[in-house]
C-alpha positions as a printed NumPy array, in Angstrom:
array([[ -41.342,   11.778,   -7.737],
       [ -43.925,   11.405,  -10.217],
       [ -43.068,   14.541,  -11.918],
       [ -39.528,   12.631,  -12.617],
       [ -40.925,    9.58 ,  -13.677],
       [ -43.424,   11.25 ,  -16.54 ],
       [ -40.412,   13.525,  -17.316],
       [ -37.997,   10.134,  -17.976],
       [ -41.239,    8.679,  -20.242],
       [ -41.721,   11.969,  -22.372],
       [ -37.347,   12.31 ,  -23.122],
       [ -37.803,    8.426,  -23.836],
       [ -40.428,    8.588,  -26.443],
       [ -39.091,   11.958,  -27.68 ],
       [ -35.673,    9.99 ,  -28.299],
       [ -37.928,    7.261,  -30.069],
       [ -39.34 ,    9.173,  -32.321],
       [ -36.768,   11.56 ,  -32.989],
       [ -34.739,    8.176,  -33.984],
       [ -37.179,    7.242,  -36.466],
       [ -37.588,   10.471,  -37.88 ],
       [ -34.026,   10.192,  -38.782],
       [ -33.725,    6.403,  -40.168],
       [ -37.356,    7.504,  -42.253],
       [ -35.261,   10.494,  -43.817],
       [ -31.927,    8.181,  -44.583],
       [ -34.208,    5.482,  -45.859],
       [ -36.067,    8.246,  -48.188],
       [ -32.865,    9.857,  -49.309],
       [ -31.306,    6.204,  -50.146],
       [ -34.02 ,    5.775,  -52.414],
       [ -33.889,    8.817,  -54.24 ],
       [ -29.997,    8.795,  -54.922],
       [ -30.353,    5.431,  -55.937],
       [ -33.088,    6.275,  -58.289],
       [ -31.434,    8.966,  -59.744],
       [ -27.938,    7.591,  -59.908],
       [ -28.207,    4.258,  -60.785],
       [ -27.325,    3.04 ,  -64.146],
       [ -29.919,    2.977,  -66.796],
       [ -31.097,   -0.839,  -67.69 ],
       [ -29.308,   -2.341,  -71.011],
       [ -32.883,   -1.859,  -73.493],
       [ -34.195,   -4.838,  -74.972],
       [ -33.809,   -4.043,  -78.463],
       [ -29.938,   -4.733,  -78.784],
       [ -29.853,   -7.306,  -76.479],
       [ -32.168,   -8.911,  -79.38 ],
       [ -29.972,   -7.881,  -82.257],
       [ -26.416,   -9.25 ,  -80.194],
       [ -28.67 ,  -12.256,  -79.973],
       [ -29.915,  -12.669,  -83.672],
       [ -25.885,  -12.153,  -84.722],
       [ -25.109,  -15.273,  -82.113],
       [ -27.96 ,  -17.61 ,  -84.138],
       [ -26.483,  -16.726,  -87.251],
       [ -23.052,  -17.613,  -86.55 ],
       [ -24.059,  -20.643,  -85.026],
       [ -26.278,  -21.597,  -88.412],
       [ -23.162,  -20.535,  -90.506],
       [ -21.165,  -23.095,  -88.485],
       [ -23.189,  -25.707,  -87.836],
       [ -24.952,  -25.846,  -91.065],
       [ -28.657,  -23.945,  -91.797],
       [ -31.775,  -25.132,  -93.126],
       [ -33.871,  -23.067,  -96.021],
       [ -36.2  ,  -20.304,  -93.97 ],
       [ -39.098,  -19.395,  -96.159],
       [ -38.687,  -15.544,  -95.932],
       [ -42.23 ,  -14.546,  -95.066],
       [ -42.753,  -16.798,  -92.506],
       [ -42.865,  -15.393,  -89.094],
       [ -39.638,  -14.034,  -87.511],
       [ -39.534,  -13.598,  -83.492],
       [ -38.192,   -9.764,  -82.909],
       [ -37.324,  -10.142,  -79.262],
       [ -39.95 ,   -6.916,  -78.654],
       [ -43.378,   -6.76 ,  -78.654],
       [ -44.422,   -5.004,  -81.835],
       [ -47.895,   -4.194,  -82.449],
       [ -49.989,   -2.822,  -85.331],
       [ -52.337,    0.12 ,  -84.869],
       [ -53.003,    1.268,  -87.994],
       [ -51.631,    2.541,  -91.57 ],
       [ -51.19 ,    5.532,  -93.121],
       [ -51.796,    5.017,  -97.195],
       [ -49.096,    6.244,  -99.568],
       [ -49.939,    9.204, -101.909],
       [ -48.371,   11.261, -104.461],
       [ -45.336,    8.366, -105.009],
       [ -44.234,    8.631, -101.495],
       [ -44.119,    5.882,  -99.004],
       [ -46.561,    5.056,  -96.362],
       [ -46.185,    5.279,  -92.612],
       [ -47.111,    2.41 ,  -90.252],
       [ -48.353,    2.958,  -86.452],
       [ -46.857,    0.728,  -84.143],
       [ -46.734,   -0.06 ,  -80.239],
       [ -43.292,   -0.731,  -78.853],
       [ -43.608,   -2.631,  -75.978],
       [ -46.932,   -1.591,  -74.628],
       [ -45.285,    1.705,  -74.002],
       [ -44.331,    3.603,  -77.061],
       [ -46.376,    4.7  ,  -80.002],
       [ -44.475,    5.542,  -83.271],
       [ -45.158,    6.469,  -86.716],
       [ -42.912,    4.74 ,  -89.324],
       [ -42.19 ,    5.633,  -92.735],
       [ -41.62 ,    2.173,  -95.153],
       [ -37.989,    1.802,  -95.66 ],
       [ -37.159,    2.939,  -92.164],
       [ -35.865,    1.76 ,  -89.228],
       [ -39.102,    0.865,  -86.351],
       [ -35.83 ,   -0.204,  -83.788],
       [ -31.992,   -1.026,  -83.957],
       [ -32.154,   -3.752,  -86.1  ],
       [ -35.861,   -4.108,  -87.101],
       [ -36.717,   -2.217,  -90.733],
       [ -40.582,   -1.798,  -91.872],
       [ -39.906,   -3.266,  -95.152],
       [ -43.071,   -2.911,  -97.109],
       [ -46.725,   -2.028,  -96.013],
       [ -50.179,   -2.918,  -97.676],
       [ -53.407,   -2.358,  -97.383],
       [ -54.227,   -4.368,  -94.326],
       [ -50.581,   -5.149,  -93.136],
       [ -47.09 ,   -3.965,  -92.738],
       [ -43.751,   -6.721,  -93.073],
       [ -41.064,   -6.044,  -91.101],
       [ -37.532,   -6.849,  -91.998],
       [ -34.914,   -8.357,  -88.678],
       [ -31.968,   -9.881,  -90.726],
       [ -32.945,  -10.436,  -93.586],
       [ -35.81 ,  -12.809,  -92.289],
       [ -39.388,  -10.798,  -93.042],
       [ -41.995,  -10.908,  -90.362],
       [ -45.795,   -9.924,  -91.106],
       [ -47.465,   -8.112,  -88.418],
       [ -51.642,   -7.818,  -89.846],
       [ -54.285,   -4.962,  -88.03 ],
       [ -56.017,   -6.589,  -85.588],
       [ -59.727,   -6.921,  -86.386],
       [ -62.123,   -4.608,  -85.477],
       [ -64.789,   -6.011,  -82.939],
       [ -68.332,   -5.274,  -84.888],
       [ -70.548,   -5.277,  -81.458],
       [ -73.765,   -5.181,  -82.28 ],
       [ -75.812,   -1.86 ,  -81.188],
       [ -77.147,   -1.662,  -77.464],
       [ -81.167,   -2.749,  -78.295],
       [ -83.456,    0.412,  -76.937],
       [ -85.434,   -0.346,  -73.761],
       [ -88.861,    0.706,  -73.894],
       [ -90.222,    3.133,  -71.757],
       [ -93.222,    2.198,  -69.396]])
């Protein structure tokens, strides 16, 4: 009888994990089908320029107020300055940005960085970006001058 018994345990937990071998392998193929089927995200960038066309029909209808043009503009994406190339022989400069934490291009001034977003002029020690005709100023960040690890003496 016992031999029955330990037979009934062993197809039992056999079954078990047989069962969640199975619902493991749907639940992993799920995933991946989803992951490489599903529709791409809508990208930042033109959900900021559809935006930027909304404010300006609003201002247009509602009245606007002067902007000073080199004051600030928000972008909608995190744009940050690493570093210039200077211009030579008549031809423009490029500027080095960060897109987003995640993308690293070199501009050329007059070009586009994004949909909507032109590097409109670039100096010495900063770049001004152009979003609709407002002009943002994005400056290198300053360089941390740490001063020198002191030598320990040797005893």
């Amino acid at each position: 009888m016992s031999l029955e018994r330990s037979s009934l345990a062993q197809t039992a937990v056999v079954s078990l994990l047989t069962f969640a071998a199975i619902v493991l392998l749907g639940l992993v193929l799920a995933y991946w089908t989803w992951a490489w089927l599903a529709p791409r995200p809508e990208s930042r960038a033109q959900v900021a320029v559809q935006t930027g066309d909304r404010v300006e029909a609003a201002q247009g209808m509602f009245g606007s107020a002067a902007q000073d043009r080199n004051t600030a503009a928000p972008t909608g994406i995190a744009i940050r300055l690493l570093g210039i190339v200077a211009a030579t022989g008549g031809r423009g400069g490029y500027a080095v940005v960060q897109l987003e934490a995640k993308q690293i291009l070199a501009v050329r001034e007059g070009e586009n960085v994004t949909p909507g977003i032109r590097l409109a002029e670039i100096s010495t020690r900063q770049v001004i970006l152009e979003r609709g005709g407002i002009r943002e100023t994005l400056a290198l960040p300053e360089k941390n001058t740490a001063p020198a690890p002191a030598l320990l003496p040797i005893q």
